[in-house]
Structures are given as C-alpha cells and as structure tokens.
Short mmCIF file of C-alpha atoms in Angstrom, two decimals:
data_model
loop_
_atom_site.label_atom_id
_atom_site.label_comp_id
_atom_site.label_asym_id
_atom_site.label_seq_id
_atom_site.Cartn_x
_atom_site.Cartn_y
_atom_site.Cartn_z
CA MET A 262 -44.54 8.39 38.92
CA ALA A 263 -43.16 5.25 37.25
CA PHE A 264 -45.19 6.08 34.15
CA LYS A 265 -43.67 9.59 33.96
CA ILE A 266 -40.15 8.16 34.27
CA LEU A 267 -40.87 5.61 31.54
CA LEU A 268 -42.34 8.33 29.30
CA SER A 269 -39.26 10.50 29.83
CA LEU A 270 -36.98 7.62 28.87
CA ILE A 271 -38.98 6.95 25.72
CA LEU A 272 -38.87 10.61 24.70
CA ALA A 273 -35.14 10.78 25.38
CA LEU A 274 -34.53 7.63 23.33
CA ASN A 275 -36.56 9.02 20.45
CA ALA A 276 -34.58 12.25 20.59
CA VAL A 277 -31.30 10.32 20.39
CA GLN A 278 -32.59 8.29 17.47
CA PHE A 279 -33.70 11.48 15.71
CA ILE A 280 -30.29 13.09 16.16
CA ALA A 281 -28.56 9.96 14.88
CA ALA A 282 -30.83 9.94 11.83
CA VAL A 283 -29.95 13.53 10.88
CA PRO A 284 -27.34 13.35 8.11
CA THR A 285 -23.96 14.96 8.65
CA ARG A 286 -23.98 18.50 7.30
CA ARG A 287 -22.09 18.54 4.02
CA ALA A 288 -20.04 21.50 2.82
CA GLN A 289 -19.41 23.07 -0.54
CA CYS A 290 -15.81 23.90 -1.43
CA ALA A 291 -14.66 26.92 -3.43
CA ASP A 292 -14.71 24.97 -6.70
CA GLY A 293 -18.30 23.86 -6.10
CA THR A 294 -17.44 20.31 -4.98
CA THR A 295 -19.56 19.03 -2.11
CA VAL A 296 -17.68 17.18 0.64
CA SER A 297 -18.61 15.52 3.90
CA ASN A 298 -16.63 17.98 6.00
CA GLU A 299 -15.45 21.50 5.21
CA ALA A 300 -11.94 20.62 6.40
CA CYS A 301 -11.64 18.22 3.45
CA CYS A 302 -11.78 21.11 0.96
CA VAL A 303 -8.05 21.65 1.49
CA LEU A 304 -7.41 18.36 -0.30
CA LEU A 305 -9.00 19.26 -3.63
CA PRO A 306 -6.23 21.67 -4.77
CA ILE A 307 -3.70 18.99 -3.81
CA ILE A 308 -5.33 16.46 -6.14
CA ALA A 309 -5.38 19.06 -8.91
CA ASP A 310 -1.66 19.64 -8.32
CA ILE A 311 -0.20 16.18 -7.80
CA GLN A 312 -2.11 14.23 -10.43
CA PRO A 313 -0.58 16.10 -13.39
CA ASN A 314 2.58 17.50 -11.78
CA LEU A 315 3.76 14.61 -9.59
CA PHE A 316 2.14 11.50 -11.05
CA GLU A 317 1.58 12.73 -14.62
CA ASN A 318 -1.82 11.00 -14.39
CA GLU A 319 -0.08 7.62 -14.69
CA CYS A 320 0.67 4.55 -12.59
CA GLY A 321 4.37 5.15 -12.95
CA GLU A 322 7.59 5.64 -11.03
CA GLU A 323 6.33 8.41 -8.72
CA VAL A 324 3.27 6.39 -7.71
CA HIS A 325 5.54 3.43 -6.89
CA GLU A 326 7.96 5.56 -4.89
CA THR A 327 5.27 7.49 -3.00
CA LEU A 328 3.69 4.18 -2.02
CA ARG A 329 7.07 2.98 -0.77
CA ALA A 330 7.49 6.21 1.22
CA SER A 331 4.10 5.78 2.88
CA PHE A 332 5.09 2.33 4.14
CA HIS A 333 8.58 3.31 5.27
CA ASP A 334 7.15 6.29 7.14
CA ALA A 335 4.28 4.45 8.83
CA ILE A 336 6.15 1.29 9.85
CA GLY A 337 8.49 3.47 11.91
CA PHE A 338 6.62 2.56 15.08
CA SER A 339 7.31 0.02 17.79
CA ARG A 340 5.62 -0.76 21.08
CA ALA A 341 9.09 -1.26 22.52
CA ALA A 342 11.33 1.17 20.63
CA GLY A 343 8.90 4.04 20.01
CA GLY A 344 8.48 6.04 16.82
CA GLY A 345 5.57 8.11 15.58
CA GLY A 346 4.24 5.82 12.85
CA ALA A 347 2.45 7.59 9.99
CA ASP A 348 3.53 11.05 11.07
CA GLY A 349 5.65 12.26 8.15
CA SER A 350 8.94 11.97 10.03
CA LEU A 351 10.46 10.43 6.89
CA VAL A 352 10.25 13.92 5.36
CA THR A 353 10.37 16.15 8.45
CA PHE A 354 13.48 14.37 9.70
CA GLY A 355 14.65 13.22 6.30
CA ASP A 356 18.25 14.13 7.06
CA VAL A 357 18.15 11.33 9.65
CA GLU A 358 15.81 8.68 8.28
CA THR A 359 17.04 8.66 4.68
CA THR A 360 20.43 7.52 6.01
CA PHE A 361 18.97 4.28 7.40
CA ALA A 362 20.13 1.26 5.38
CA ALA A 363 16.55 0.03 4.81
CA ASN A 364 15.67 3.43 3.32
CA ALA A 365 18.31 3.26 0.58
CA GLY A 366 17.24 5.32 -2.41
CA ILE A 367 14.22 6.82 -0.70
CA ASP A 368 15.85 10.24 -0.46
CA GLU A 369 14.86 10.95 -4.07
CA ILE A 370 11.11 10.69 -3.47
CA VAL A 371 11.46 12.51 -0.15
CA GLU A 372 13.01 15.49 -1.93
CA THR A 373 10.49 15.23 -4.75
CA LEU A 374 7.59 15.37 -2.29
CA ARG A 375 9.03 18.16 -0.13
CA PRO A 376 8.09 21.16 -2.36
CA PHE A 377 4.58 19.78 -2.83
CA ILE A 378 4.20 19.45 0.93
CA ASN A 379 5.53 22.96 1.49
CA SER A 380 3.05 24.45 -0.97
CA HIS A 381 -0.05 22.94 0.66
CA ASN A 382 -1.53 23.47 4.08
CA ILE A 383 -1.46 19.94 5.52
CA SER A 384 1.11 18.05 7.57
CA ALA A 385 3.80 15.88 5.99
CA GLY A 386 2.16 12.79 7.51
CA ASP A 387 -1.17 13.66 5.92
CA PHE A 388 0.43 14.48 2.59
CA ILE A 389 2.36 11.21 2.27
CA GLN A 390 -0.67 9.05 3.02
CA PHE A 391 -3.02 11.16 0.91
CA ALA A 392 -0.72 11.29 -2.10
CA THR A 393 -0.35 7.52 -1.88
CA VAL A 394 -4.06 6.74 -2.11
CA VAL A 395 -4.57 9.36 -4.83
CA GLY A 396 -1.65 8.01 -6.87
CA LEU A 397 -2.94 4.45 -6.64
CA THR A 398 -6.18 5.48 -8.37
CA ASN A 399 -4.09 5.75 -11.55
CA CYS A 400 -3.37 2.01 -11.38
CA PRO A 401 -6.06 -0.19 -12.97
CA GLY A 402 -7.40 -2.66 -10.42
CA ALA A 403 -6.35 -0.70 -7.33
CA PRO A 404 -8.97 -0.19 -4.61
CA ARG A 405 -10.31 3.22 -3.58
CA ILE A 406 -8.66 3.51 -0.17
CA PRO A 407 -10.22 5.62 2.60
CA PHE A 408 -8.26 8.61 3.91
CA PHE A 409 -8.34 10.37 7.27
CA LEU A 410 -7.06 13.96 7.69
CA GLY A 411 -5.46 15.68 10.65
CA ARG A 412 -2.15 14.03 11.60
CA PRO A 413 -0.04 16.35 13.74
CA ASP A 414 3.50 17.18 12.68
CA ALA A 415 6.19 14.69 13.62
CA THR A 416 8.22 15.65 16.69
CA ALA A 417 11.13 13.22 16.29
CA ALA A 418 12.75 10.88 13.81
CA SER A 419 11.80 7.22 13.82
CA PRO A 420 14.31 4.88 15.45
CA ASP A 421 16.52 2.98 13.04
CA GLY A 422 15.95 -0.73 12.44
CA LEU A 423 12.14 -0.69 12.19
CA VAL A 424 11.81 -1.10 8.41
CA PRO A 425 12.01 -4.79 7.39
CA GLU A 426 14.83 -5.70 5.02
CA PRO A 427 14.46 -7.97 1.95
CA PHE A 428 17.05 -10.38 3.40
CA ASP A 429 15.21 -10.79 6.73
CA SER A 430 13.78 -14.18 7.67
CA VAL A 431 10.03 -14.71 7.69
CA THR A 432 10.11 -15.01 11.46
CA LYS A 433 11.89 -11.69 11.84
CA ILE A 434 9.50 -9.97 9.42
CA LEU A 435 6.40 -11.31 11.17
CA GLU A 436 7.78 -10.35 14.57
CA ARG A 437 8.52 -6.81 13.36
CA PHE A 438 5.01 -6.41 11.98
CA ASP A 439 3.47 -7.92 15.11
CA ASP A 440 5.33 -5.29 17.14
CA ALA A 441 3.61 -2.66 14.97
CA GLY A 442 0.19 -4.32 15.34
CA PHE A 443 -0.15 -6.42 12.15
CA ASN A 444 -0.94 -10.12 11.78
CA PRO A 445 0.52 -12.41 9.06
CA THR A 446 -2.50 -12.05 6.75
CA GLU A 447 -2.15 -8.26 6.87
CA VAL A 448 1.56 -8.55 6.13
CA VAL A 449 0.82 -10.48 2.94
CA ALA A 450 -1.96 -8.04 2.05
CA LEU A 451 0.41 -5.08 2.35
CA LEU A 452 2.79 -6.79 -0.04
CA ALA A 453 0.20 -6.32 -2.78
CA SER A 454 1.99 -2.98 -3.08
CA HIS A 455 4.71 -4.89 -4.93
CA THR A 456 2.36 -5.47 -7.84
CA VAL A 457 3.05 -1.84 -8.84
CA ALA A 458 6.62 -1.70 -7.57
CA ALA A 459 10.14 -1.71 -8.95
CA SER A 460 13.64 -1.69 -7.49
CA ASP A 461 16.30 0.96 -8.06
CA THR A 462 18.86 -0.33 -5.60
CA ILE A 463 19.00 -4.15 -5.34
CA GLU A 464 20.74 -4.79 -8.68
CA PRO A 465 23.77 -2.47 -9.09
CA GLY A 466 23.45 -0.35 -12.20
CA LEU A 467 19.80 -1.28 -12.83
CA GLU A 468 16.84 0.99 -12.06
CA GLY A 469 13.11 0.47 -12.38
CA VAL A 470 13.37 -3.34 -12.22
CA PRO A 471 9.75 -4.59 -11.81
CA PHE A 472 8.60 -7.25 -9.35
CA ASP A 473 6.11 -8.67 -11.86
CA SER A 474 5.26 -8.49 -15.54
CA THR A 475 2.51 -5.84 -15.14
CA PRO A 476 4.01 -3.05 -12.97
CA GLY A 477 1.47 -0.53 -14.25
CA GLU A 478 -1.53 -2.55 -13.06
CA PHE A 479 -2.71 -3.50 -9.60
CA ASP A 480 -3.37 -7.14 -10.33
CA ARG A 481 -2.56 -10.67 -9.13
CA GLN A 482 0.52 -11.19 -11.29
CA PHE A 483 2.96 -10.37 -8.48
CA PHE A 484 1.50 -13.09 -6.28
CA ILE A 485 1.33 -15.58 -9.16
CA GLU A 486 4.83 -14.96 -10.46
CA THR A 487 6.44 -15.00 -7.02
CA MET A 488 5.13 -18.55 -6.59
CA LEU A 489 6.84 -19.72 -9.79
CA LYS A 490 10.21 -21.43 -9.68
CA GLY A 491 12.99 -18.90 -10.15
CA THR A 492 15.43 -19.40 -13.01
CA SER A 493 17.43 -16.19 -13.50
CA PHE A 494 18.43 -12.76 -12.22
CA PRO A 495 17.72 -9.49 -14.05
CA GLY A 496 21.39 -8.52 -13.73
CA THR A 497 24.48 -9.98 -12.13
CA GLY A 498 22.59 -11.70 -9.30
CA GLY A 499 24.05 -12.75 -5.99
CA ASN A 500 22.98 -9.48 -4.35
CA GLN A 501 21.83 -9.37 -0.75
CA GLY A 502 18.04 -9.63 -0.54
CA GLU A 503 17.59 -10.95 -4.10
CA ALA A 504 16.33 -14.36 -5.25
CA LEU A 505 15.96 -16.04 -8.62
CA SER A 506 12.93 -14.86 -10.64
CA PRO A 507 10.97 -16.66 -13.38
CA LEU A 508 11.34 -14.00 -16.09
CA PRO A 509 14.29 -12.09 -17.55
CA GLY A 510 14.10 -8.49 -16.38
CA GLU A 511 12.00 -9.31 -13.30
CA LEU A 512 13.37 -8.98 -9.77
CA ARG A 513 12.30 -11.13 -6.84
CA LEU A 514 13.01 -10.04 -3.30
CA GLU A 515 14.29 -12.87 -1.14
CA SER A 516 11.70 -12.04 1.53
CA ASP A 517 8.83 -12.19 -0.99
CA GLY A 518 9.92 -15.62 -2.16
CA LEU A 519 10.15 -16.88 1.41
CA LEU A 520 6.76 -15.48 2.45
CA ALA A 521 5.13 -17.08 -0.61
CA ARG A 522 6.40 -20.49 0.55
CA ASP A 523 6.25 -20.30 4.35
CA GLU A 524 3.44 -22.33 5.91
CA ARG A 525 2.42 -19.34 8.04
CA THR A 526 1.71 -17.14 5.03
CA ALA A 527 1.53 -19.38 1.93
CA CYS A 528 -2.25 -19.86 1.90
CA ASP A 529 -2.88 -16.12 2.20
CA TRP A 530 -0.39 -15.60 -0.62
CA GLN A 531 -2.11 -18.19 -2.78
CA LEU A 532 -5.55 -16.72 -2.02
CA PHE A 533 -4.42 -13.33 -3.29
CA ALA A 534 -2.93 -15.00 -6.38
CA THR A 535 -6.34 -16.44 -7.19
CA ASP A 536 -8.86 -13.78 -6.07
CA GLN A 537 -8.45 -10.18 -7.26
CA GLN A 538 -11.36 -8.83 -5.20
CA LYS A 539 -10.16 -10.36 -1.94
CA MET A 540 -6.60 -9.21 -2.62
CA ALA A 541 -7.62 -5.62 -3.34
CA SER A 542 -10.02 -5.48 -0.38
CA ALA A 543 -7.47 -6.90 2.05
CA PHE A 544 -4.85 -4.45 0.76
CA SER A 545 -7.22 -1.52 1.25
CA ASP A 546 -8.01 -2.54 4.83
CA ALA A 547 -4.34 -3.08 5.66
CA MET A 548 -3.34 0.25 4.10
CA VAL A 549 -5.92 2.13 6.14
CA LYS A 550 -4.58 0.44 9.26
CA LEU A 551 -1.02 1.29 8.23
CA SER A 552 -1.95 4.93 7.63
CA LEU A 553 -3.28 5.16 11.20
CA VAL A 554 -0.25 3.63 12.95
CA GLY A 555 0.70 5.94 15.81
CA GLN A 556 -2.40 8.09 15.28
CA ASP A 557 -5.62 8.64 17.22
CA LYS A 558 -8.32 7.96 14.64
CA SER A 559 -10.95 9.68 16.80
CA GLN A 560 -9.07 12.95 16.29
CA LEU A 561 -8.95 12.63 12.50
CA ILE A 562 -11.52 13.61 9.88
CA ASP A 563 -12.83 11.11 7.35
CA CYS A 564 -12.19 12.68 3.93
CA SER A 565 -12.55 9.48 1.92
CA ASP A 566 -15.17 11.02 -0.36
CA VAL A 567 -12.57 13.23 -2.08
CA ILE A 568 -10.48 10.30 -3.29
CA PRO A 569 -10.79 9.99 -7.10
CA ARG A 570 -12.60 7.07 -8.64
CA THR A 571 -10.49 4.07 -9.51
CA ILE A 572 -9.87 2.42 -12.88
CA PRO A 573 -11.30 -1.08 -13.45
CA LEU A 574 -8.89 -3.89 -14.25
CA THR A 575 -9.48 -5.43 -17.68
CA ASN A 576 -6.69 -7.99 -18.00
CA GLU A 577 -7.03 -11.61 -16.91
CA PRO A 578 -4.41 -13.52 -14.87
CA TYR A 579 -1.93 -15.70 -16.70
CA PHE A 580 1.30 -17.63 -16.49
CA PRO A 581 4.23 -16.27 -18.51
CA ALA A 582 5.10 -17.97 -21.79
CA ASP A 583 5.68 -21.73 -21.61
CA LEU A 584 4.86 -21.87 -17.88
CA THR A 585 1.93 -23.60 -16.19
CA LYS A 586 0.77 -24.34 -12.69
CA ASP A 587 3.20 -27.27 -12.72
CA ASP A 588 5.95 -24.64 -12.40
CA LEU A 589 4.53 -23.30 -9.13
CA GLU A 590 6.35 -23.97 -5.86
CA LYS A 591 3.27 -24.46 -3.69
CA THR A 592 3.17 -24.87 0.05
CA CYS A 593 -0.56 -24.33 0.50
CA PRO A 594 -2.59 -27.49 -0.28
CA ASP A 595 -5.49 -25.56 -1.84
CA GLU A 596 -6.05 -26.14 -5.55
CA PHE A 597 -4.61 -23.54 -7.94
CA PRO A 598 -6.50 -22.48 -11.10
CA ASP A 599 -5.38 -23.48 -14.58
CA TYR A 600 -4.51 -19.99 -15.79
CA PRO A 601 -3.55 -19.79 -19.47
CA SER A 602 0.03 -19.32 -20.55
CA ASN A 603 0.61 -15.94 -22.24
CA PRO A 604 3.03 -16.49 -25.14
CA SER A 605 3.81 -12.76 -25.41
CA VAL A 606 5.23 -12.52 -21.89
CA THR A 607 8.80 -13.76 -22.24
CA SER A 608 10.59 -10.93 -20.39
CA VAL A 609 9.87 -7.74 -18.46
CA ALA A 610 10.98 -4.24 -19.46
CA PRO A 611 12.20 -1.73 -16.86
CA VAL A 612 9.77 0.84 -15.50
CA PRO A 613 10.67 4.23 -17.06
CA THR A 614 12.28 6.48 -14.48
CA SER A 615 11.22 10.08 -14.04
#
C-alpha cells in the first residue's frame, strides 16, 4: 500500500514537472508578429501610431513629458490618503488633477495623449505606462523596461498633495515615497528620468530647460552634473524649487541638489554617476515597480516582448569644460573617477518644444 502511494506521488510530481516544462503557447498577431500572449497584439498598432505621430521617432519633448506623466499618475497613491496609483486618473480625471500645483504644465501632455488613448482599445493607465516605455527606447542608453497590460479604468481622481515638489526637503520626499512603497535607493533610481528631462515651468518665460547637458541621451551626465558646484541660473533665478547649476542654460531642481548631497542618498547618487549599467538597471526595476503601484500584478499580462529594442549609448561620461572632480560637492566617501573635461560643453541649449 505504501509503495502504491509513493508511486502515485512520483507520477503526480512528474506530471507537474511536465506541465511546467511546456512552453507558454505563443500567438501570432494580424501583422504576423509572434507574441507571448494574444492579448498583447493590441499593443502593436499603438507602437506603429505613437512612434511616428507622438514621439516622431526621437528622444524629444513628448518622450520627456510622457515620462513625467507616468510618474505623476502612478505616485498618486498613499497607504493613508488613498489614490489609485498607476490607473490613468491623471487623464481620466484630468479636469481635477491637472489643477494640482505639483502638476503645473502637465495639462499639455494630458491633452496630447487623450486622442491617442481614445483611438486605441486599452485603458488610460495602460496607455500612459506603455507609451512611456516605448518612448524611452528612442533615447540612447535607456533600458528596455518590462510592461504589464490590463489595468482597469480609474474610478476616482488622486488626492492632492501626493506628488513631491522640487522645494520639498529630503526628509519629506523620502517619507512620501515610503508611503507609496519605495526606499531611498529606488527614489534615486527613479530620478534617472531627469537625464532626459527639461523644465517648462520653473523659470518664467523659459521652456525646455534641460537638467543636464545631454537631454537626448539616457546617460550618467545628470547625476554627474548635479554633484558639481552650482554657479548660475539659466534665467532670472531665485525661483521656488530652483538651485544654482554648473552650466549656463542648465536647470537644477533644489530637491535634486539636496538628494545628491544628503547622507541617506548620496552614495546611491554617486554610484549612478559612475556606473551606467547599474543606473539603467536600477531605473528599469524602479519604473516597473512604479507602473504597478495600486495594481494587482497577478491580474495583468506580461507583454514585455513587444517593447522595441533599445539604442546603445556611445558617448562616454565627462565633466563640462574647465571642470574636474575637484569641483564636485561630494558627501559619499567613495572615490570618484577622473572623467575627462569636455572643452565643447560650455553651455546647454533648450530642448526644442513640439
């Protein structure tokens, strides 16, 4: 009897192992593309639409703004105050959320995205996160970020006050992120988004003001240049949330400067300034986590295989003209590399607006 029971267990275990070894059935979409799940086919026409018609196949203004929208939508979640996280409420309830002070200027990308969302059969939450990871593939050096499909439609606007402000203290920023489920290392990783970012609202009268000297590339320059001693403002200066930057035409957020120098985050910041692979990998992991805030991952479909291939980064890190590592304001005791000084980088031009 014991032998029969043992034999049955062995056969059952083998059956389970056999089932687990059977590959997931792949599906062929209408255009002939093979995907891991038939549900992912809906994403292919979206790529064909947004790459030329929204992003113009570039790492430009619309990529920057869509990335900003994905963060402002997803961070709208709090264990205490509620909010749906990455649910598309920024668009669905745009008449409410675009009036929040921290969302200044975001109404333009919300209205730009709306007709694209309306013409495709996925939720606003899915579209914002999907468009973000697709757009980033136009930026050399950016990672290929996984995407999960199936977010339900938002049912309410996010509460106000959940998006960190550039004039917030480091303590307040870390507490806000902790409330949403992120640790300090992940906070710094998410700020890699600023390597392809620009401001339209901090400096009155100035649009497309970059945060580093290579706003069209997903590289380490943002982390490097934020560690440098600030010497000037791109415009009038003295604006709330703005700090001195090391290059004419470059804008530094006060919060970025503080995080680069705070003992709780400085070593993560310096690591990302010195290791492109670790920076990109940490950003990818943090972005996936951000895209799932407020969502049940077990109810979503992994459609990561449809994300376009990324573009390799070819440039090497540098200090701007006449600057060296002696101009860094370091808090972390780790050694910093002797990057060369690039004599051609004496100022930063605005990012062309759409």
